[in-house]
Tab-separated table of C-alpha atoms and ligand atoms in Angstrom:
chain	number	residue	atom	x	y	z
A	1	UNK	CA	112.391	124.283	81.246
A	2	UNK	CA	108.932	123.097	82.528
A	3	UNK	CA	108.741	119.912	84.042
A	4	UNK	CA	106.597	116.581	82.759
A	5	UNK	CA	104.584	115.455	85.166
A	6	UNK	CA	102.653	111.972	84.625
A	7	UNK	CA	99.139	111.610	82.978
A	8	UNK	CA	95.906	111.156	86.370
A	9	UNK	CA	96.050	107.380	84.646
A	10	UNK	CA	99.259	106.890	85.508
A	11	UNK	CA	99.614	108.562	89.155
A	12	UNK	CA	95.697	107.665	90.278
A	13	UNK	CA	95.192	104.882	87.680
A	14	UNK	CA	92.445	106.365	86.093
A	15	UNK	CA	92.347	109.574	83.625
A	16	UNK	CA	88.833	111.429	85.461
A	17	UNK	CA	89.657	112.169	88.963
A	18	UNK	CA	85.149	111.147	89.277
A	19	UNK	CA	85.336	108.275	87.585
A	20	UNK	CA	83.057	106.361	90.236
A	21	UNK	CA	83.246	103.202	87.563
A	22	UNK	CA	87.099	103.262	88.533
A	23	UNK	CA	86.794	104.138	92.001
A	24	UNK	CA	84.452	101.264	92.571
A	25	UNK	CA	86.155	98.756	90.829
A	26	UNK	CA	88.932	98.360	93.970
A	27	UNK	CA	88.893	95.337	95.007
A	28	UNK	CA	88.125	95.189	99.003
A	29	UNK	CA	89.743	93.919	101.396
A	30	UNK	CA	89.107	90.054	102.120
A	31	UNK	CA	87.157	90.503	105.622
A	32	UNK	CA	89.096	87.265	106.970
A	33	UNK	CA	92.568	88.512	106.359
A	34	UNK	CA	94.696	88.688	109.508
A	35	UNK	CA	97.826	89.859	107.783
A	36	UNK	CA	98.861	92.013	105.091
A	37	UNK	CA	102.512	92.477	104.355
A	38	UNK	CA	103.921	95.148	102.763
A	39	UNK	CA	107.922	95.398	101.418
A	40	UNK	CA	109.621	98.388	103.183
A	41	UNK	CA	112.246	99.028	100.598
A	42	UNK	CA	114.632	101.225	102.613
A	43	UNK	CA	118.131	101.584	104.662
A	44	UNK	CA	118.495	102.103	108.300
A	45	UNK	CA	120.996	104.438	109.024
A	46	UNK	CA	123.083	105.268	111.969
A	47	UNK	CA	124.216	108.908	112.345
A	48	UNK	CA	127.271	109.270	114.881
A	49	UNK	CA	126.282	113.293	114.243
A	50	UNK	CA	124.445	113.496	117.777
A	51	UNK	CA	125.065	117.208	117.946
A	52	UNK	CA	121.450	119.090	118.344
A	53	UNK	CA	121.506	120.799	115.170
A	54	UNK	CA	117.380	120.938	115.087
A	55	UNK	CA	116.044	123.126	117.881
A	56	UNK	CA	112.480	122.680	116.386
A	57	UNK	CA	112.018	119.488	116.475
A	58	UNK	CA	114.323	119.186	119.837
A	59	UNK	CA	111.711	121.391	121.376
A	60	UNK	CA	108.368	118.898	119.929
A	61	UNK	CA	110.732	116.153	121.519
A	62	UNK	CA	110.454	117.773	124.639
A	63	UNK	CA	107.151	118.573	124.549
A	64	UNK	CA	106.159	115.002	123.587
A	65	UNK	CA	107.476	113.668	126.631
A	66	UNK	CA	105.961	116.338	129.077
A	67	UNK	CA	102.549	115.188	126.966
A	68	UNK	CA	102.526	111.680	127.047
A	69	UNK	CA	99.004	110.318	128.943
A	70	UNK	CA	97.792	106.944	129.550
A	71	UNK	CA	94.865	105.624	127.119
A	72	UNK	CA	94.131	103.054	130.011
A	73	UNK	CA	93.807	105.627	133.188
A	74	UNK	CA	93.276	108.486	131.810
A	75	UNK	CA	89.887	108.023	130.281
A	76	UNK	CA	86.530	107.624	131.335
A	77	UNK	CA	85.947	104.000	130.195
A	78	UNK	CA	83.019	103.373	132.538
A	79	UNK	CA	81.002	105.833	130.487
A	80	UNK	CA	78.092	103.603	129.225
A	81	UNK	CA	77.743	104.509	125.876
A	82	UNK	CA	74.297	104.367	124.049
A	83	UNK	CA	75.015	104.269	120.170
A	84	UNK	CA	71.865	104.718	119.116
A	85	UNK	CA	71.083	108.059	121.545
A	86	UNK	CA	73.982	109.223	121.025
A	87	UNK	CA	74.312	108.915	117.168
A	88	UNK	CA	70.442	110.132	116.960
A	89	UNK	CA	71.730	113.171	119.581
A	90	UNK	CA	74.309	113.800	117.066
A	91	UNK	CA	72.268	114.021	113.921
A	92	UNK	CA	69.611	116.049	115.457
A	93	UNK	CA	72.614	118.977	115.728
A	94	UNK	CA	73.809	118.497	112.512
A	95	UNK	CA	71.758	116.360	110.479
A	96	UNK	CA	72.724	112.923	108.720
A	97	UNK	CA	75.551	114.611	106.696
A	98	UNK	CA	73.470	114.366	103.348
A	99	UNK	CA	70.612	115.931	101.685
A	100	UNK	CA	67.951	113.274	101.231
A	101	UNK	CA	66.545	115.371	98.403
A	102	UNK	CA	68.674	114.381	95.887
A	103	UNK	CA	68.732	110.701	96.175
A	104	UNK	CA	65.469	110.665	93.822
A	105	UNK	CA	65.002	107.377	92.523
A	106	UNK	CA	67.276	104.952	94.882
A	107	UNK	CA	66.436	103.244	97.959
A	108	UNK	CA	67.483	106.261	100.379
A	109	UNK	CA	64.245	108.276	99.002
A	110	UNK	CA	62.326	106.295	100.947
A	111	UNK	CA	64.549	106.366	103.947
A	112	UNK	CA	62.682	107.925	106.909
A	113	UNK	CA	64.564	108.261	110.576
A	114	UNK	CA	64.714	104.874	111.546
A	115	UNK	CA	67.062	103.977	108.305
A	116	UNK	CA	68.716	107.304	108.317
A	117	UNK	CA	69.573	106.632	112.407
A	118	UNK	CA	70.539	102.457	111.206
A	119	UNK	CA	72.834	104.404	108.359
A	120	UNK	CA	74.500	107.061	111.268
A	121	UNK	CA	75.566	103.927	113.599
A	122	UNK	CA	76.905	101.812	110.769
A	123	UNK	CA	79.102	105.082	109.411
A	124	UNK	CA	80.097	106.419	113.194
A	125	UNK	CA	81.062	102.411	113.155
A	126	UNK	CA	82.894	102.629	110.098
A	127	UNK	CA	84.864	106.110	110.384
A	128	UNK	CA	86.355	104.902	113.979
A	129	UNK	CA	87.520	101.541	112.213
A	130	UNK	CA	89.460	103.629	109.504
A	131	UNK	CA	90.800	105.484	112.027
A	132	UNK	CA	92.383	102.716	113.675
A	133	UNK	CA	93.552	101.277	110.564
A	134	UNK	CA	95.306	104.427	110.164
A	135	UNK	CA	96.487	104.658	113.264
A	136	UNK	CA	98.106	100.828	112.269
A	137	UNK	CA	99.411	103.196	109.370
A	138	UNK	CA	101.257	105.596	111.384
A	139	UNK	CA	102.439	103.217	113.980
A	140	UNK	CA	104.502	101.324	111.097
A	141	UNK	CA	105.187	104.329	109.454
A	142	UNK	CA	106.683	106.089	112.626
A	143	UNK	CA	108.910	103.109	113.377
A	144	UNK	CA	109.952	103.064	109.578
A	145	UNK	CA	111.276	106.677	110.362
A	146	UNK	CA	112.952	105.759	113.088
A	147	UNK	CA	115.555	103.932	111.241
A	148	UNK	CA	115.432	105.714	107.671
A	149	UNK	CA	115.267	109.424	108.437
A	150	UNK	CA	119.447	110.426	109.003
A	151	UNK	CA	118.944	112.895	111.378
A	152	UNK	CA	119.497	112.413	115.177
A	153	UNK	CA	117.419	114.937	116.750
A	154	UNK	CA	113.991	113.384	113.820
A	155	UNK	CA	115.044	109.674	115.213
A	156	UNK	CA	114.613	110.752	119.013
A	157	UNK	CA	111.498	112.611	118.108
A	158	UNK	CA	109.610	109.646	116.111
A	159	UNK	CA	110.502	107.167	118.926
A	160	UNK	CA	107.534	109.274	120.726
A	161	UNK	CA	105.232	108.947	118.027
A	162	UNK	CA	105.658	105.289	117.962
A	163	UNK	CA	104.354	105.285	121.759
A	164	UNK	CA	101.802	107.827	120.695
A	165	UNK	CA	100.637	105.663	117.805
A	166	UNK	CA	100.802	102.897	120.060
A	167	UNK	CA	98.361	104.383	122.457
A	168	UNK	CA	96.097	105.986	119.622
A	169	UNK	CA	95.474	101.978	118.539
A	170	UNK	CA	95.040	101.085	121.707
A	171	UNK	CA	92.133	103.384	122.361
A	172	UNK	CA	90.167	103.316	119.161
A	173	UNK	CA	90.387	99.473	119.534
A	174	UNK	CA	89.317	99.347	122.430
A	175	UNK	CA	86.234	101.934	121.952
A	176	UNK	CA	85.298	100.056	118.917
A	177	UNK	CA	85.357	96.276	120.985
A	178	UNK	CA	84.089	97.583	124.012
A	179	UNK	CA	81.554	100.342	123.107
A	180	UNK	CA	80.339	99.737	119.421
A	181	UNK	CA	80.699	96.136	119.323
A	182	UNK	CA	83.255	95.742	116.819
A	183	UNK	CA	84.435	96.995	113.595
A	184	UNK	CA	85.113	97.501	109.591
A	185	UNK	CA	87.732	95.782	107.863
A	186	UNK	CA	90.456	98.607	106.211
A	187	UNK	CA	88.546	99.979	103.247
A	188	UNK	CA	90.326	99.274	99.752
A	189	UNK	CA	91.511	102.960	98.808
A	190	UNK	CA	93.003	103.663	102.612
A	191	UNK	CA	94.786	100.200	102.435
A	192	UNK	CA	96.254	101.074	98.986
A	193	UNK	CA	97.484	104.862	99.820
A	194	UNK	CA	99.077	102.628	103.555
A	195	UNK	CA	100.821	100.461	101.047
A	196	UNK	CA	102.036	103.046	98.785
A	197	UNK	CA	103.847	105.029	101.674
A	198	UNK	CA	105.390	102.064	103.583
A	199	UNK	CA	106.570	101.148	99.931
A	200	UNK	CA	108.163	104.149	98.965
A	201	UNK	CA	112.107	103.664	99.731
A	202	UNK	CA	112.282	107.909	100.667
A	203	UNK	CA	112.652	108.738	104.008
A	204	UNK	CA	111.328	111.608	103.204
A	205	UNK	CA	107.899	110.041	101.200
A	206	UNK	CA	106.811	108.265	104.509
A	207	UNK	CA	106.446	111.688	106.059
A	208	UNK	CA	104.769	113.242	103.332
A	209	UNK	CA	102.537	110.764	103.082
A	210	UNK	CA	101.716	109.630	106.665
A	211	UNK	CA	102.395	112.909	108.793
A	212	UNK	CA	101.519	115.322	106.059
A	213	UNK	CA	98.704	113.764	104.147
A	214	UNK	CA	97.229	110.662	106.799
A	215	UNK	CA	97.714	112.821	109.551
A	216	UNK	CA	96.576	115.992	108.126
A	217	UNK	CA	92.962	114.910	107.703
A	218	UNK	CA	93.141	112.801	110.617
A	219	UNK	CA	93.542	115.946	112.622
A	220	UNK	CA	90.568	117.753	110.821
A	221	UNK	CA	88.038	114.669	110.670
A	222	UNK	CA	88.881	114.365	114.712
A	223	UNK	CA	88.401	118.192	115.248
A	224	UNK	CA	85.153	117.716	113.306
A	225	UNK	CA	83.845	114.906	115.399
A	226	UNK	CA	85.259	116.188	118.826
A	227	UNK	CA	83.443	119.139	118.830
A	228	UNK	CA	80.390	117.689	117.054
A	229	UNK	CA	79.557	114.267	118.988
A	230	UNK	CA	78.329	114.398	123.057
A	231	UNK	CA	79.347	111.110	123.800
A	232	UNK	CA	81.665	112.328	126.678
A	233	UNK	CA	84.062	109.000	126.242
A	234	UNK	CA	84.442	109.295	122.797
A	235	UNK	CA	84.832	113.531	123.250
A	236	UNK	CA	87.574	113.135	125.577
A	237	UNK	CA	89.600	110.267	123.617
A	238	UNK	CA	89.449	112.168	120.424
A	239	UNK	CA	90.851	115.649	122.471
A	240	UNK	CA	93.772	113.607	123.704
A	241	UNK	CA	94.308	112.050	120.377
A	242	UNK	CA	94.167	115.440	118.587
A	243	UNK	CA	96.905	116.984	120.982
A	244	UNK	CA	99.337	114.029	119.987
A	245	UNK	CA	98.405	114.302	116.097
A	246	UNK	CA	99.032	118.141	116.386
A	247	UNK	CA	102.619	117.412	117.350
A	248	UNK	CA	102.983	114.578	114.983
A	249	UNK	CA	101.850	116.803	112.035
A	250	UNK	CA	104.290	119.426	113.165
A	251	UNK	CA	107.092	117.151	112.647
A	252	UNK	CA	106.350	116.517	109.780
A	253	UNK	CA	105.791	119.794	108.451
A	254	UNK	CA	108.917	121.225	110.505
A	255	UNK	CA	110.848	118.511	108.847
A	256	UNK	CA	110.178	118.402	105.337
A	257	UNK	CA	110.351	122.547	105.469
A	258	UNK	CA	113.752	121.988	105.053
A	259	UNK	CA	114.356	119.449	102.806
A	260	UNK	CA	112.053	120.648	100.427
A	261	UNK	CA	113.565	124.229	100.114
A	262	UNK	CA	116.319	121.890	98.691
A	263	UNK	CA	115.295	120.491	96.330
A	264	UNK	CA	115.089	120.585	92.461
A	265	UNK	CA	112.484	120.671	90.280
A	266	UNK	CA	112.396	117.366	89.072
A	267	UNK	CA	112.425	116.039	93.061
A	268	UNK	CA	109.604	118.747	93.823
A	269	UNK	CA	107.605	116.828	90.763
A	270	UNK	CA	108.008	113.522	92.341
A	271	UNK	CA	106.212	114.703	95.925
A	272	UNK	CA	103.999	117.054	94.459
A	273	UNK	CA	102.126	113.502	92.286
A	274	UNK	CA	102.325	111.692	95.577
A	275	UNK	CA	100.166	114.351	97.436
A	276	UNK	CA	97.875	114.282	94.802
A	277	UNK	CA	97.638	110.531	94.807
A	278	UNK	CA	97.310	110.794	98.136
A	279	UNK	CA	95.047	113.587	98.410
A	280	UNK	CA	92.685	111.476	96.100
A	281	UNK	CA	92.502	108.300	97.837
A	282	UNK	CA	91.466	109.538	100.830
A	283	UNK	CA	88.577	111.446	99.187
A	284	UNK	CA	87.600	107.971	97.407
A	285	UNK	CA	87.561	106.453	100.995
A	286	UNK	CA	85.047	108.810	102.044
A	287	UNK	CA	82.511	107.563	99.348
A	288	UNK	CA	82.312	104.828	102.327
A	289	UNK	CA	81.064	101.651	99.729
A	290	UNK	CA	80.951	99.253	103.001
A	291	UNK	CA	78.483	101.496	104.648
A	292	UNK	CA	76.114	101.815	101.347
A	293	UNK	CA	76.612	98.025	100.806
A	294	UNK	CA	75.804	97.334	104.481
A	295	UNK	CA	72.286	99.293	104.165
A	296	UNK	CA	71.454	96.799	101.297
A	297	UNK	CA	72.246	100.080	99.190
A	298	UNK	CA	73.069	99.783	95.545
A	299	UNK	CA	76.492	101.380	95.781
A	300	UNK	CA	77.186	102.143	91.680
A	301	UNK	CA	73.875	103.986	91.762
A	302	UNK	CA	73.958	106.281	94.661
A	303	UNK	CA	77.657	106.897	94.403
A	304	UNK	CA	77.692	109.775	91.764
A	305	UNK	CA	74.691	111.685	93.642
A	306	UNK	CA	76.861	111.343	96.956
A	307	UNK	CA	79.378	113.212	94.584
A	308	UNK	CA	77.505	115.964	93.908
A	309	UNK	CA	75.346	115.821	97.153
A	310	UNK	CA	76.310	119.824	98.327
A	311	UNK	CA	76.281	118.691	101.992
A	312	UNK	CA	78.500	116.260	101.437
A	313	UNK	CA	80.678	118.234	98.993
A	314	UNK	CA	81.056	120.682	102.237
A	315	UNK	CA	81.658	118.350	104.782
A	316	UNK	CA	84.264	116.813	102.357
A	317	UNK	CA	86.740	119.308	101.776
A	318	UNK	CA	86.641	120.545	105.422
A	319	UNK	CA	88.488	117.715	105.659
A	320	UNK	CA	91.359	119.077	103.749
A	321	UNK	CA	91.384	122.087	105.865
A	322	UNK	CA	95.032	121.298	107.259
A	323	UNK	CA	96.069	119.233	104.266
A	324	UNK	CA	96.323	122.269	102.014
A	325	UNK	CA	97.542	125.245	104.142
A	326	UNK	CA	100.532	122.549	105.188
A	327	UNK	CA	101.317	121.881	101.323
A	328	UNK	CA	101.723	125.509	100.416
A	329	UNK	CA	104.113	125.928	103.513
A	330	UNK	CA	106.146	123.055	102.502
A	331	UNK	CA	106.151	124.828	98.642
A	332	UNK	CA	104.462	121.725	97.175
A	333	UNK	CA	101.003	123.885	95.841
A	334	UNK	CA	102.995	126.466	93.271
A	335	UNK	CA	106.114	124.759	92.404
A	336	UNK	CA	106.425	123.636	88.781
A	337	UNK	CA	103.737	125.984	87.169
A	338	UNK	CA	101.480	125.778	90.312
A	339	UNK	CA	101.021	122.003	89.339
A	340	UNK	CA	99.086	120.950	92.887
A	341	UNK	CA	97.363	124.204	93.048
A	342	UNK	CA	95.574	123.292	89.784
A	343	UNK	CA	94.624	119.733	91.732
A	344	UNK	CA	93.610	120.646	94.583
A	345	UNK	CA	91.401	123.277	92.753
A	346	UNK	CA	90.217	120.717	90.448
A	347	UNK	CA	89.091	118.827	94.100
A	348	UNK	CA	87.512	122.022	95.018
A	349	UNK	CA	90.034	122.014	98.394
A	350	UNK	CA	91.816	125.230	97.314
A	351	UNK	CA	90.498	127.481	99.304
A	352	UNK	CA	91.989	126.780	102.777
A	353	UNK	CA	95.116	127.533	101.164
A	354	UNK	CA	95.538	130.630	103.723
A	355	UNK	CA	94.003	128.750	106.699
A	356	UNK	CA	97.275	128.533	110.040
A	357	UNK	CA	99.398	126.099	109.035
A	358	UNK	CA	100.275	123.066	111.721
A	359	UNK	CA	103.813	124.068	112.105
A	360	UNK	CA	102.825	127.373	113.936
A	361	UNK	CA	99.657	126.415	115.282
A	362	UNK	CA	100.360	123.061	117.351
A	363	UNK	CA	100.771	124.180	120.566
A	364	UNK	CA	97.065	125.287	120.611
A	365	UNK	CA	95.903	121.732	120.627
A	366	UNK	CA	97.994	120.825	123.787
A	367	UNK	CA	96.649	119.555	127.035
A	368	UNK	CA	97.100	122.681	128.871
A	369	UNK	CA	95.182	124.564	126.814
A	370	UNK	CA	92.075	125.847	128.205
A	371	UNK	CA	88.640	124.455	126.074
A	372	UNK	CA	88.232	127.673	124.331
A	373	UNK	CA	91.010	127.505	121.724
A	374	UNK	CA	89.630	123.929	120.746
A	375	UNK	CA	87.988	125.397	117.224
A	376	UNK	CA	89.126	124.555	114.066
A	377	UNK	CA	92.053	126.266	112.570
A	378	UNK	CA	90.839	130.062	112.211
A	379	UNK	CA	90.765	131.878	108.817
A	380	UNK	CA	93.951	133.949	108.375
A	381	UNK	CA	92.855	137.284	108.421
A	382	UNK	CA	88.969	137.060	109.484
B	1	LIG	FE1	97.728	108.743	115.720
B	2	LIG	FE1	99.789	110.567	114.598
């Protein structure tokens, strides 16, 4: 019997996965909210089962507490950071991040380095804020956890990713007040994915969503940036960072590894949709309206050539570079007639399928590990 899964309309709310129209027609964010609150919808539960039936994820409690570091000592927060030097330093390695040939016929034609340098700060401005937003994200996600997952040795683990999330906040809050000058509000398709997983009344949906999916690009966008920017402050936050998220992706993976082999086909439907809804929100996030609006650009006209800009389309799906490889281990891409496989192909993320997956290769982004082993997750078998 072959499972029904729901129409794009229904999981993504739109039937064309680049429908900009769609994607654009999110509301934002009111820039003077303070609070947003979201209904939690689940149970805490107690276990009195305190026997350590979990060695794996006994052992990434250990090693949390062994890794813990202080965002307040621990980094160099004298360093006097220079945004424009260091965001022009950045783009003369690796360029803006787009190909200014195919914006014929907008306003960025005409851009020359001044506006492309104006566009880098705004953007280096805006990816930090999303990362603390997220960081918000996995904070109240962790603590959610905490109470809802049953299992004794998960609850001792995520009380150390609550500190870690903590401390991840912390820093990018303080890098964005003290060194940039202040921030972006949350940007309308990461606030709606945030929503959807501290919604979802499965313990097991918070993980997929925030450790698997949130975290999972997390960890490639700050491998990306770490070994791409030389601001040494920013460098140094993002390597400590990285060898929390590492752990906290493990957990995840490590976790839902065995609930997953459990289940049915029907269940298997219901978290294979939410990784593609989830997968697709945080691709519509990187279209980045607030920057394009910002730069007085008009954002319904340049959005479709940012679509199909092939530098972009690159930098893109290296962003899914620990998303996918994680999926397949957890048996999400080929269950139910390879139903995520055909999405993620569709997204043109596929083929990192066979990249290491963050369950085995953690413990390379720890502390104690020598700068060498800092790339990005190796190609299986190259
Ligand atoms: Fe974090
Ligand atoms: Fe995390």
């Amino acid at each position: 019997m072959s499972i029904d899964f729901n129409a794009n309309a229904d999981i993504i709310g739109r039937a064309e996965i680049n429908d900009i129209d769609a994607i654009l027609a999110i509301p934002g964010t009111d820039p003077h909210e303070i609070e947003h609150v979201v209904k939690d919808n689940a149970d805490a539960i107690f276990t009195w089962d305190y026997s350590l039936s979990r060695p794996a994820l006994r052992k990434l409690y250990e090693k949390a507490k062994t890794g813990q570091w202080n965002g307040a000592t621990d980094l160099p927060w004298h360093t006097e950071v220079d945004v424009e030097r260091t965001v022009a330093a950045d783009q003369a390695v690796l360029g803006t991040g787009f190909d200014p040939t195919v914006y014929d016929g907008t306003a960025v034609e005409k851009w020359g380095q001044k506006e492309w340098l104006a566009f880098g700060i705004e953007s280096r401005n805006w990816t930090l804020s999303q990362f603390l937003h997220g960081e918000q994200g996995a904070l109240l996600c962790t603590a959610k956890i905490v109470e809802t997952v049953p299992w004794y040795d998960a609850k001792l683990y995520a009380s150390t990713q609550v500190v870690d999330e903590a401390r991840h906040v912390e820093v990018f809050a303080r890098y964005l007040e003290e060194k940039l000058g202040g921030g972006y509000h949350v940007n309308a398709h990461l606030r709606m994915l945030l929503d959807d997983i501290i919604h979802d009344s499965r313990w097991d949906m918070t993980y997929l969503g925030m450790q698997v999916m949130v975290e999972g690009l997390a960890l490639a966008a700050f491998g990306f940036l770490h070994q791409t920017t030389s601001e040494p402050l920013l460098k140094q936050l993002l390597r400590y960072v990285m060898s929390d998220e590492a752990r906290h992706v493990a957990f995840g993976v490590l976790s839902l590894k065995e609930v997953y082999d459990g289940m049915t086909d029907v269940e298997m439907k219901d978290r294979q949709e939410f990784a593609f809804e989830a997968a697709i929100r945080m691709r519509d996030r990187f279209m980045s309206q607030e920057v394009w609006e910002r730069m007085g650009v008009n954002v319904n006209q340049i959005a479709p050539m940012v679509l199909a800009d092939p530098t972009r389309v690159v930098f893109q799906s290296m962003l899914f570079s620990k998303i996918v490889p994680n999926c397949k281990k957890l048996g999400l891409l080929d269950r139910n007639d390879k139903w995520l496989r055909h999405r993620f192909e569709e997204m043109g993320v596929i083929q990192f399928e066979d990249w290491a997956d963050t369950g085995e290769e953690y413990a390379s982004f720890g502390l104690d590990v020598p700068v060498e082993s800092e790339e990005l997750s190796p190609v299986a078998g190259e």
